[in-house]
Amino acid sequence: MTDPRFSTKQRILGAAEDLFARRGFAGASLRQVTSAAKVNLAAVNYHFGSKDRLIEEVFRRRLDELNAGRLAALKRALANPRPELEDVLAAFINPALELCLDKEGGAAFVRVLARAYAEHNERLRKFLSDNYGHVLKEFAAAFAKLLPHLDKEELYWRLDIVAGAVTYAMADFGVIKRRSGQSEREFRERAAEHLIRFAAAGLRE
Amino acid sequence: MTDPRFSTKQRILGAAEDLFARRGFAGASLRQVTSAAKVNLAAVNYHFGSKDRLIEEVFRRRLDELNAGRLAALKRALANPRPELEDVLAAFINPALELCLDKEGGAAFVRVLARAYAEHNERLRKFLSDNYGHVLKEFAAAFAKLLPHLDKEELYWRLDIVAGAVTYAMADFGVIKRRSGQSEREFRERAAEHLIRFAAAGLRE
DNA sequence: GTCTATATAAGGATAGAC
DNA sequence: GTCTATCCTTATATAGAC
């Protein structure tokens, strides 16, 4: 009994994720969240203390796993004696793709992640940088090895562009719609393929 | 007297632009806007009718000029008998760059524009598509001519990726910081150069 | 851990004087 | 066109019973 996957806490996190994706952090109220989660309004403050802390927990719940997956995939890619640029890009992108496709609410979460960039919120930036900054560092080092013709500044410019393109594409902000008859999985996998090819070309240039 | 550039209406639009960029549409209240604009709270409803209509006017004030500039630049680029891919990309990007650099509040506006993508707001999407969709169509046609090896679906995928990278980079969502001693103009121009080179490589691939 | 009830602040919008 | 004052709704957060 009391399956932890459907605990009050998890239901709140799931509802918050969905509403933050659709309406933003300021746009989604705790009343809307608790109502969607079918829990009492007071439960948010009991379990999380405040709306800001709830927001952080929405990130932590997914990012711990996502970034562990990215690091593991990077390690596998670099186990190859001559890794390809595409492999490192895939190590970054594919775990996000799996999150989108395999986890309940995963697609909502990547949109929440994209919102975080737009927020420019210092508290949120610090939280993300403190907790997950090392992952970006490891990827940057791997790209640097594969692209020795780029100096550090040039490399960072391009990685910043790649990060933007990936974030935007994963969050499905674009105008391309899924064709009828095409599954969500097919659609997303195509998007990831295009993204990897495009980014690899831009990085190699 | 009564310089229209500093009218109550324009002051509200300027303050709204700044606050929407920094806090989002839901995150910035009309009280904050009118306080920053040094006008009375009731002035928003008098001049615009509602917060939603104010948001639309914030877009219209800039986008009319921005998109006219983009179309004019596209026309100039296509006047060349053998236009380069980079020229068409520049026709799209440079007017946004000028807006950022030369117009008071321009930098805030491009961030507002990026927020609009994240919103997925149907009302806002329809407003933007109705009023400025034809500009994107003209650019898509120009790219199609320059990239005959790409079928329509392939082309649209890539343009979607480019749009994301441009939006994200222009809104300054990335982690790269301006170096001390580097002017805002230098910094932004470098960003645009990198963006154009990167996007051209990804499109040609 | 979950509820009701409520404190307290802030939100958008408007009425009506000037 | 601009002001004050106010209506009404919604917000976050908490106190205290169960």
Short mmCIF file of C-alpha atoms (C1' of nucleotides) in Angstrom, two decimals:
data_model
loop_
_atom_site.label_atom_id
_atom_site.label_comp_id
_atom_site.label_asym_id
_atom_site.label_seq_id
_atom_site.Cartn_x
_atom_site.Cartn_y
_atom_site.Cartn_z
CA MET A 1 0.00 0.00 0.00
CA THR A 2 0.89 3.68 -0.15
CA ASP A 3 2.76 3.22 -3.41
CA PRO A 4 5.35 6.00 -3.29
CA ARG A 5 4.82 6.73 -6.97
CA PHE A 6 1.37 8.04 -6.18
CA SER A 7 2.07 9.66 -2.87
CA THR A 8 0.77 13.13 -2.21
CA LYS A 9 4.24 14.50 -2.74
CA GLN A 10 4.69 12.85 -6.12
CA ARG A 11 1.23 13.84 -7.28
CA ILE A 12 2.02 17.45 -6.44
CA LEU A 13 5.31 17.25 -8.33
CA GLY A 14 3.59 15.77 -11.37
CA ALA A 15 0.84 18.35 -11.43
CA ALA A 16 3.30 21.19 -10.87
CA GLU A 17 5.47 19.97 -13.72
CA ASP A 18 2.54 19.95 -16.10
CA LEU A 19 1.24 23.34 -15.06
CA PHE A 20 4.65 25.01 -15.00
CA ALA A 21 5.24 23.73 -18.53
CA ARG A 22 1.95 25.12 -19.77
CA ARG A 23 1.68 28.39 -17.83
CA GLY A 24 5.11 29.16 -16.44
CA PHE A 25 6.21 29.42 -12.84
CA ALA A 26 4.43 32.68 -12.13
CA GLY A 27 1.44 31.73 -14.27
CA ALA A 28 0.60 28.52 -12.43
CA SER A 29 -0.76 29.01 -8.95
CA LEU A 30 -0.53 26.60 -6.04
CA ARG A 31 -4.29 26.38 -6.08
CA GLN A 32 -4.22 25.13 -9.66
CA VAL A 33 -1.46 22.70 -8.78
CA THR A 34 -3.13 21.22 -5.73
CA SER A 35 -6.45 21.07 -7.49
CA ALA A 36 -4.94 19.14 -10.41
CA ALA A 37 -3.08 16.85 -8.02
CA LYS A 38 -6.30 16.29 -6.06
CA VAL A 39 -4.66 17.19 -2.79
CA ASN A 40 -5.36 19.89 -0.28
CA LEU A 41 -3.94 23.37 -0.80
CA ALA A 42 -2.03 23.22 2.47
CA ALA A 43 -0.15 20.10 1.35
CA VAL A 44 2.32 22.10 -0.74
CA ASN A 45 3.56 24.04 2.23
CA TYR A 46 3.61 20.96 4.38
CA HIS A 47 5.72 18.93 1.95
CA PHE A 48 7.85 21.62 0.31
CA GLY A 49 7.71 24.71 2.47
CA SER A 50 7.15 27.21 -0.32
CA LYS A 51 6.47 27.58 -4.00
CA ASP A 52 10.14 28.28 -4.75
CA ARG A 53 11.21 25.06 -3.07
CA LEU A 54 8.53 23.15 -4.96
CA ILE A 55 10.00 24.51 -8.19
CA GLU A 56 13.46 23.30 -7.20
CA GLU A 57 12.14 19.85 -6.40
CA VAL A 58 10.44 19.65 -9.79
CA PHE A 59 13.89 20.10 -11.32
CA ARG A 60 15.75 17.83 -8.96
CA ARG A 61 13.40 14.91 -9.46
CA ARG A 62 14.22 14.74 -13.17
CA LEU A 63 17.68 16.22 -13.47
CA ASP A 64 19.39 13.79 -11.14
CA GLU A 65 18.41 10.98 -13.45
CA LEU A 66 18.79 12.90 -16.71
CA ASN A 67 22.30 14.06 -15.97
CA ALA A 68 23.39 10.69 -14.64
CA GLY A 69 22.15 9.24 -17.93
CA ARG A 70 24.07 11.83 -19.90
CA LEU A 71 27.31 11.17 -18.04
CA ALA A 72 26.93 7.42 -18.45
CA ALA A 73 26.26 7.84 -22.16
CA LEU A 74 29.27 10.13 -22.49
CA LYS A 75 31.45 7.57 -20.78
CA ARG A 76 30.25 4.87 -23.16
CA ALA A 77 30.89 7.13 -26.15
CA LEU A 78 34.41 7.94 -24.99
CA ALA A 79 35.17 4.26 -24.36
CA ASN A 80 35.53 4.02 -28.13
CA PRO A 81 39.16 4.79 -29.03
CA ARG A 82 38.05 7.07 -31.85
CA PRO A 83 34.73 8.56 -30.83
CA GLU A 84 32.75 10.51 -33.39
CA LEU A 85 31.38 13.98 -32.77
CA GLU A 86 27.91 12.62 -33.39
CA ASP A 87 28.33 10.12 -30.59
CA VAL A 88 29.05 12.81 -28.04
CA LEU A 89 26.11 14.86 -29.28
CA ALA A 90 23.91 11.79 -29.01
CA ALA A 91 25.14 11.21 -25.46
CA PHE A 92 23.79 14.61 -24.60
CA ILE A 93 20.59 14.49 -26.57
CA ASN A 94 19.39 10.90 -26.34
CA PRO A 95 18.86 10.79 -22.57
CA ALA A 96 16.63 13.87 -22.94
CA LEU A 97 14.82 12.11 -25.74
CA GLU A 98 14.23 9.04 -23.57
CA LEU A 99 12.94 11.25 -20.81
CA CYS A 100 10.47 12.80 -23.25
CA LEU A 101 9.26 9.49 -24.56
CA ASP A 102 9.44 6.99 -21.74
CA LYS A 103 8.66 8.82 -18.58
CA GLU A 104 5.24 10.02 -17.58
CA GLY A 105 5.42 13.81 -17.68
CA GLY A 106 8.85 13.81 -19.29
CA ALA A 107 7.74 15.88 -22.24
CA ALA A 108 6.31 18.48 -19.89
CA PHE A 109 9.55 18.56 -17.99
CA VAL A 110 11.73 19.47 -20.96
CA ARG A 111 9.45 22.42 -21.53
CA VAL A 112 9.89 23.44 -17.91
CA LEU A 113 13.62 23.23 -18.44
CA ALA A 114 13.37 25.55 -21.45
CA ARG A 115 11.33 27.97 -19.37
CA ALA A 116 14.11 28.07 -16.83
CA TYR A 117 16.45 29.55 -19.43
CA ALA A 118 13.97 32.29 -20.25
CA GLU A 119 13.53 33.19 -16.62
CA HIS A 120 17.04 34.49 -16.00
CA ASN A 121 16.18 33.88 -12.37
CA GLU A 122 19.33 34.15 -10.27
CA ARG A 123 18.15 31.73 -7.62
CA LEU A 124 17.20 29.14 -10.20
CA ARG A 125 20.40 29.62 -12.22
CA LYS A 126 22.51 29.13 -9.15
CA PHE A 127 20.59 26.03 -8.18
CA LEU A 128 21.07 24.49 -11.63
CA SER A 129 24.70 25.54 -11.92
CA ASP A 130 25.58 24.28 -8.42
CA ASN A 131 23.88 20.95 -8.91
CA TYR A 132 24.47 20.13 -12.56
CA GLY A 133 27.20 22.44 -13.85
CA HIS A 134 29.79 19.68 -13.74
CA VAL A 135 27.95 17.74 -16.43
CA LEU A 136 28.26 20.59 -18.91
CA LYS A 137 31.95 20.86 -18.05
CA GLU A 138 32.56 17.22 -18.88
CA PHE A 139 30.80 17.53 -22.22
CA ALA A 140 32.73 20.70 -23.05
CA ALA A 141 35.99 18.85 -22.40
CA ALA A 142 34.93 16.00 -24.66
CA PHE A 143 34.00 18.41 -27.46
CA ALA A 144 37.29 20.26 -27.04
CA LYS A 145 39.21 17.04 -27.68
CA LEU A 146 37.19 16.23 -30.77
CA LEU A 147 37.47 19.74 -32.20
CA PRO A 148 41.12 20.69 -31.71
CA HIS A 149 41.00 23.24 -34.53
CA LEU A 150 38.69 25.47 -32.47
CA ASP A 151 40.16 27.73 -29.81
CA LYS A 152 38.41 27.89 -26.49
CA GLU A 153 36.36 30.98 -27.22
CA GLU A 154 35.23 29.71 -30.58
CA LEU A 155 34.25 26.38 -29.05
CA TYR A 156 32.21 27.96 -26.29
CA TRP A 157 30.33 30.15 -28.72
CA ARG A 158 29.33 27.14 -30.73
CA LEU A 159 28.40 25.03 -27.74
CA ASP A 160 26.18 27.85 -26.56
CA ILE A 161 24.44 27.83 -29.91
CA VAL A 162 24.04 24.05 -29.76
CA ALA A 163 22.61 24.26 -26.25
CA GLY A 164 20.04 26.76 -27.49
CA ALA A 165 19.04 24.70 -30.48
CA VAL A 166 18.71 21.54 -28.39
CA THR A 167 16.69 23.22 -25.67
CA TYR A 168 14.36 24.84 -28.13
CA ALA A 169 13.89 21.75 -30.25
CA MET A 170 13.32 19.41 -27.32
CA ALA A 171 10.77 21.76 -25.82
CA ASP A 172 8.88 21.61 -29.09
CA PHE A 173 8.71 25.38 -29.47
CA GLY A 174 8.93 25.22 -33.23
CA VAL A 175 6.18 25.26 -35.78
CA ILE A 176 6.62 21.78 -37.24
CA LYS A 177 3.70 19.57 -36.42
CA ARG A 178 3.58 15.82 -36.22
CA ARG A 179 2.08 14.33 -39.32
CA SER A 180 -1.05 12.32 -38.93
CA GLY A 181 -0.15 8.68 -38.75
CA GLN A 182 3.25 9.48 -37.29
CA SER A 183 3.76 8.36 -33.73
CA GLU A 184 5.08 10.69 -31.10
CA ARG A 185 8.14 8.47 -30.87
CA GLU A 186 8.87 8.60 -34.60
CA PHE A 187 8.42 12.35 -34.60
CA ARG A 188 10.73 12.94 -31.70
CA GLU A 189 13.37 10.57 -32.99
CA ARG A 190 13.40 12.36 -36.31
CA ALA A 191 13.81 15.66 -34.50
CA ALA A 192 16.79 14.32 -32.58
CA GLU A 193 18.41 12.96 -35.75
CA HIS A 194 18.06 16.29 -37.53
CA LEU A 195 19.39 18.08 -34.51
CA ILE A 196 22.48 15.89 -34.24
CA ARG A 197 23.31 16.18 -37.90
CA PHE A 198 22.78 19.92 -37.92
CA ALA A 199 24.81 20.52 -34.78
CA ALA A 200 27.66 18.30 -35.96
CA ALA A 201 27.92 20.25 -39.21
CA GLY A 202 27.91 23.57 -37.39
CA LEU A 203 30.54 22.45 -34.93
CA ARG A 204 32.88 20.98 -37.55
CA GLU A 205 32.63 23.84 -40.07
CA MET B 1 5.27 69.94 -26.27
CA THR B 2 3.74 66.53 -25.68
CA ASP B 3 6.52 64.72 -27.54
CA PRO B 4 4.82 61.51 -28.62
CA ARG B 5 7.97 59.54 -27.82
CA PHE B 6 7.40 60.21 -24.14
CA SER B 7 3.64 60.09 -24.05
CA THR B 8 1.93 58.12 -21.34
CA LYS B 9 1.19 55.39 -23.85
CA GLN B 10 4.81 55.04 -24.95
CA ARG B 11 6.11 55.13 -21.41
CA ILE B 12 3.77 52.30 -20.50
CA LEU B 13 4.92 50.28 -23.50
CA GLY B 14 8.57 50.83 -22.61
CA ALA B 15 8.12 49.84 -18.99
CA ALA B 16 6.00 46.82 -19.93
CA GLU B 17 8.64 45.64 -22.41
CA ASP B 18 11.35 45.80 -19.77
CA LEU B 19 9.32 44.08 -17.09
CA PHE B 20 7.93 41.39 -19.39
CA ALA B 21 11.50 40.61 -20.47
CA ARG B 22 12.69 40.26 -16.91
CA ARG B 23 9.71 38.63 -15.21
CA GLY B 24 7.49 37.25 -17.93
CA PHE B 25 3.94 38.17 -18.81
CA ALA B 26 2.35 36.64 -15.76
CA GLY B 27 5.22 37.64 -13.51
CA ALA B 28 5.02 41.36 -14.21
CA SER B 29 1.96 43.04 -12.76
CA LEU B 30 0.25 46.12 -14.10
CA ARG B 31 1.06 47.85 -10.85
CA GLN B 32 4.76 47.25 -11.43
CA VAL B 33 4.43 48.45 -15.01
CA THR B 34 2.60 51.67 -14.22
CA SER B 35 4.87 52.37 -11.29
CA ALA B 36 8.00 52.01 -13.47
CA ALA B 37 6.40 54.14 -16.18
CA LYS B 38 5.47 56.75 -13.59
CA VAL B 39 1.87 56.80 -14.69
CA ASN B 40 -1.34 56.03 -12.89
CA LEU B 41 -2.53 52.46 -12.58
CA ALA B 42 -5.77 53.24 -14.38
CA ALA B 43 -3.86 54.47 -17.44
CA VAL B 44 -3.28 50.93 -18.71
CA ASN B 45 -6.95 50.19 -18.96
CA TYR B 46 -7.67 53.59 -20.42
CA HIS B 47 -5.07 53.29 -23.19
CA PHE B 48 -5.07 49.56 -23.89
CA GLY B 49 -8.23 48.10 -22.40
CA SER B 50 -6.60 45.10 -20.72
CA LYS B 51 -3.30 43.46 -19.92
CA ASP B 52 -3.63 41.08 -22.90
CA ARG B 53 -4.08 43.98 -25.29
CA LEU B 54 -1.10 45.75 -23.76
CA ILE B 55 0.99 42.64 -24.43
CA GLU B 56 -0.08 42.66 -28.08
CA GLU B 57 0.84 46.31 -28.47
CA VAL B 58 4.28 45.65 -27.01
CA PHE B 59 4.79 43.22 -29.89
CA ARG B 60 3.25 45.34 -32.58
CA ARG B 61 5.32 48.42 -31.78
CA ARG B 62 8.55 46.56 -32.55
CA LEU B 63 7.55 43.84 -34.97
CA ASP B 64 6.12 46.13 -37.62
CA GLU B 65 9.51 47.76 -37.98
CA LEU B 66 11.59 44.61 -37.44
CA ASN B 67 9.76 42.61 -40.06
CA ALA B 68 9.72 45.46 -42.55
CA GLY B 69 13.49 45.64 -42.08
CA ARG B 70 13.84 41.92 -42.62
CA LEU B 71 11.81 41.97 -45.81
CA ALA B 72 13.75 44.94 -47.15
CA ALA B 73 17.05 43.22 -46.36
CA LEU B 74 15.83 40.03 -48.01
CA LYS B 75 14.90 41.96 -51.13
CA ARG B 76 18.35 43.52 -51.27
CA ALA B 77 20.00 40.13 -50.79
CA LEU B 78 17.94 38.59 -53.58
CA ALA B 79 18.71 41.49 -55.93
CA ASN B 80 22.09 39.85 -56.32
CA PRO B 81 21.87 37.36 -59.22
CA ARG B 82 23.71 34.73 -57.16
CA PRO B 83 22.84 35.36 -53.56
CA GLU B 84 24.74 33.45 -50.89
CA LEU B 85 23.07 31.49 -48.13
CA GLU B 86 24.86 33.70 -45.61
CA ASP B 87 23.26 36.80 -47.14
CA VAL B 88 19.77 35.49 -46.58
CA LEU B 89 20.62 34.47 -43.03
CA ALA B 90 22.04 37.93 -42.45
CA ALA B 91 18.87 39.50 -43.82
CA PHE B 92 16.98 37.69 -41.10
CA ILE B 93 19.43 38.20 -38.27
CA ASN B 94 20.90 41.66 -38.80
CA PRO B 95 17.68 43.65 -38.40
CA ALA B 96 17.20 41.91 -35.04
CA LEU B 97 20.76 42.81 -34.18
CA GLU B 98 20.19 46.46 -35.04
CA LEU B 99 17.08 46.45 -32.93
CA CYS B 100 19.11 45.11 -30.00
CA LEU B 101 21.85 47.66 -30.38
CA ASP B 102 20.30 50.84 -31.68
CA LYS B 103 16.86 51.10 -30.20
CA GLU B 104 16.13 51.98 -26.62
CA GLY B 105 14.68 48.85 -25.09
CA GLY B 106 15.46 46.73 -28.15
CA ALA B 107 17.48 44.21 -26.18
CA ALA B 108 14.60 43.77 -23.77
CA PHE B 109 12.23 43.22 -26.65
CA VAL B 110 14.12 40.29 -28.17
CA ARG B 111 13.88 38.62 -24.80
CA VAL B 112 10.16 39.24 -24.76
CA LEU B 113 10.00 37.65 -28.18
CA ALA B 114 11.81 34.58 -26.90
CA ARG B 115 9.36 34.39 -24.01
CA ALA B 116 6.52 34.31 -26.48
CA TYR B 117 7.80 31.02 -27.88
CA ALA B 118 7.89 29.48 -24.43
CA GLU B 119 4.36 30.57 -23.68
CA HIS B 120 2.60 28.37 -26.23
CA ASN B 121 -0.25 30.83 -25.74
CA GLU B 122 -2.84 30.30 -28.44
CA ARG B 123 -4.03 33.90 -28.49
CA LEU B 124 -0.48 35.18 -28.79
CA ARG B 125 0.49 32.60 -31.41
CA LYS B 126 -2.46 33.51 -33.55
CA PHE B 127 -1.70 37.20 -33.23
CA LEU B 128 1.91 36.69 -34.31
CA SER B 129 1.05 34.28 -37.09
CA ASP B 130 -1.74 36.49 -38.46
CA ASN B 131 0.37 39.61 -38.45
CA TYR B 132 3.85 38.40 -39.30
CA GLY B 133 3.54 34.87 -40.71
CA HIS B 134 4.05 36.09 -44.27
CA VAL B 135 7.61 37.18 -43.46
CA LEU B 136 8.61 33.67 -42.45
CA LYS B 137 7.00 32.35 -45.64
CA GLU B 138 9.12 34.65 -47.81
CA PHE B 139 12.30 33.61 -46.08
CA ALA B 140 11.39 29.94 -46.37
CA ALA B 141 10.91 30.39 -50.11
CA ALA B 142 14.31 32.08 -50.43
CA PHE B 143 16.00 29.28 -48.52
CA ALA B 144 14.25 26.68 -50.63
CA LYS B 145 15.74 28.18 -53.77
CA LEU B 146 19.23 28.24 -52.31
CA LEU B 147 19.03 24.70 -50.98
CA PRO B 148 17.48 22.69 -53.82
CA HIS B 149 19.01 19.45 -52.56
CA LEU B 150 16.73 19.51 -49.51
CA ASP B 151 13.18 18.31 -49.82
CA LYS B 152 10.48 20.37 -48.22
CA GLU B 153 10.27 18.39 -45.00
CA GLU B 154 14.02 18.35 -44.53
CA LEU B 155 14.18 22.09 -45.16
CA TYR B 156 11.48 22.88 -42.65
CA TRP B 157 13.14 20.83 -39.97
CA ARG B 158 16.34 22.71 -40.40
CA LEU B 159 14.71 26.13 -40.53
CA ASP B 160 12.94 25.30 -37.30
CA ILE B 161 16.29 24.50 -35.72
CA VAL B 162 17.76 27.75 -37.06
CA ALA B 163 14.83 29.74 -35.71
CA GLY B 164 15.41 28.22 -32.29
CA ALA B 165 19.13 28.92 -32.29
CA VAL B 166 18.60 32.51 -33.43
CA THR B 167 15.89 33.21 -30.89
CA TYR B 168 17.88 31.74 -28.06
CA ALA B 169 21.13 33.46 -29.00
CA MET B 170 19.56 36.85 -29.57
CA ALA B 171 17.76 36.69 -26.25
CA ASP B 172 21.11 36.11 -24.61
CA PHE B 173 19.96 33.00 -22.79
CA GLY B 174 23.35 31.34 -23.02
CA VAL B 175 26.15 31.26 -20.52
CA ILE B 176 28.77 33.21 -22.46
CA LYS B 177 29.50 36.52 -20.84
CA ARG B 178 30.87 39.64 -22.43
CA ARG B 179 34.55 40.05 -21.73
CA SER B 180 35.63 43.10 -19.84
CA GLY B 181 36.76 45.74 -22.31
CA GLN B 182 34.44 44.36 -24.99
CA SER B 183 31.60 46.66 -25.96
CA GLU B 184 28.05 45.44 -26.11
CA ARG B 185 28.12 46.09 -29.84
CA GLU B 186 31.27 44.03 -30.42
CA PHE B 187 29.87 41.22 -28.33
CA ARG B 188 26.57 41.12 -30.16
CA GLU B 189 28.16 41.35 -33.57
CA ARG B 190 30.41 38.44 -32.76
CA ALA B 191 27.38 36.46 -31.66
CA ALA B 192 25.62 37.18 -34.93
CA GLU B 193 28.68 36.19 -36.98
CA HIS B 194 29.00 32.89 -35.17
CA LEU B 195 25.33 32.27 -35.56
CA ILE B 196 25.35 32.90 -39.29
CA ARG B 197 28.37 30.69 -39.91
CA PHE B 198 26.97 27.92 -37.74
CA ALA B 199 23.52 28.03 -39.31
CA ALA B 200 24.92 28.13 -42.85
CA ALA B 201 27.00 25.00 -42.18
CA GLY B 202 24.02 23.18 -40.70
CA LEU B 203 21.74 24.12 -43.58
CA ARG B 204 24.21 23.16 -46.32
CA GLU B 205 25.36 19.84 -44.80
"C1'" DG C 1 -0.31 13.73 7.14
"C1'" DT C 2 -4.46 15.82 5.93
"C1'" DC C 3 -8.19 18.82 6.63
"C1'" DT C 4 -10.90 23.65 7.33
"C1'" DA C 5 -10.54 28.18 8.08
"C1'" DT C 6 -8.31 32.33 7.78
"C1'" DA C 7 -4.60 35.91 7.81
"C1'" DT C 8 -2.59 38.97 4.73
"C1'" DA C 9 -1.08 40.65 0.46
"C1'" DA C 10 -1.46 41.39 -4.40
"C1'" DG C 11 -3.78 40.89 -8.61
"C1'" DG C 12 -6.86 43.04 -12.76
"C1'" DA C 13 -10.35 46.02 -13.63
"C1'" DT C 14 -13.65 50.00 -13.12
"C1'" DA C 15 -16.53 54.06 -11.40
"C1'" DG C 16 -16.73 58.63 -11.06
"C1'" DA C 17 -14.53 63.23 -9.75
"C1'" DC C 18 -11.64 66.54 -11.85
"C1'" DG D 1 -6.49 62.16 -20.11
"C1'" DT D 2 -5.48 61.60 -15.47
"C1'" DC D 3 -6.54 61.01 -10.74
"C1'" DT D 4 -8.38 58.49 -6.19
"C1'" DA D 5 -10.83 55.11 -4.29
"C1'" DT D 6 -12.69 50.79 -4.46
"C1'" DC D 7 -14.72 46.24 -6.11
"C1'" DC D 8 -13.84 41.66 -6.48
"C1'" DT D 9 -10.86 37.89 -7.33
"C1'" DT D 10 -6.88 35.39 -6.55
"C1'" DA D 11 -2.53 34.66 -4.47
"C1'" DT D 12 0.84 32.51 -0.82
"C1'" DA D 13 1.18 31.04 3.56
"C1'" DT D 14 -0.10 29.47 8.19
"C1'" DA D 15 -2.75 28.10 12.53
"C1'" DG D 16 -4.92 24.69 14.68
"C1'" DA D 17 -8.44 20.72 14.75
"C1'" DC D 18 -8.53 15.96 13.61
#
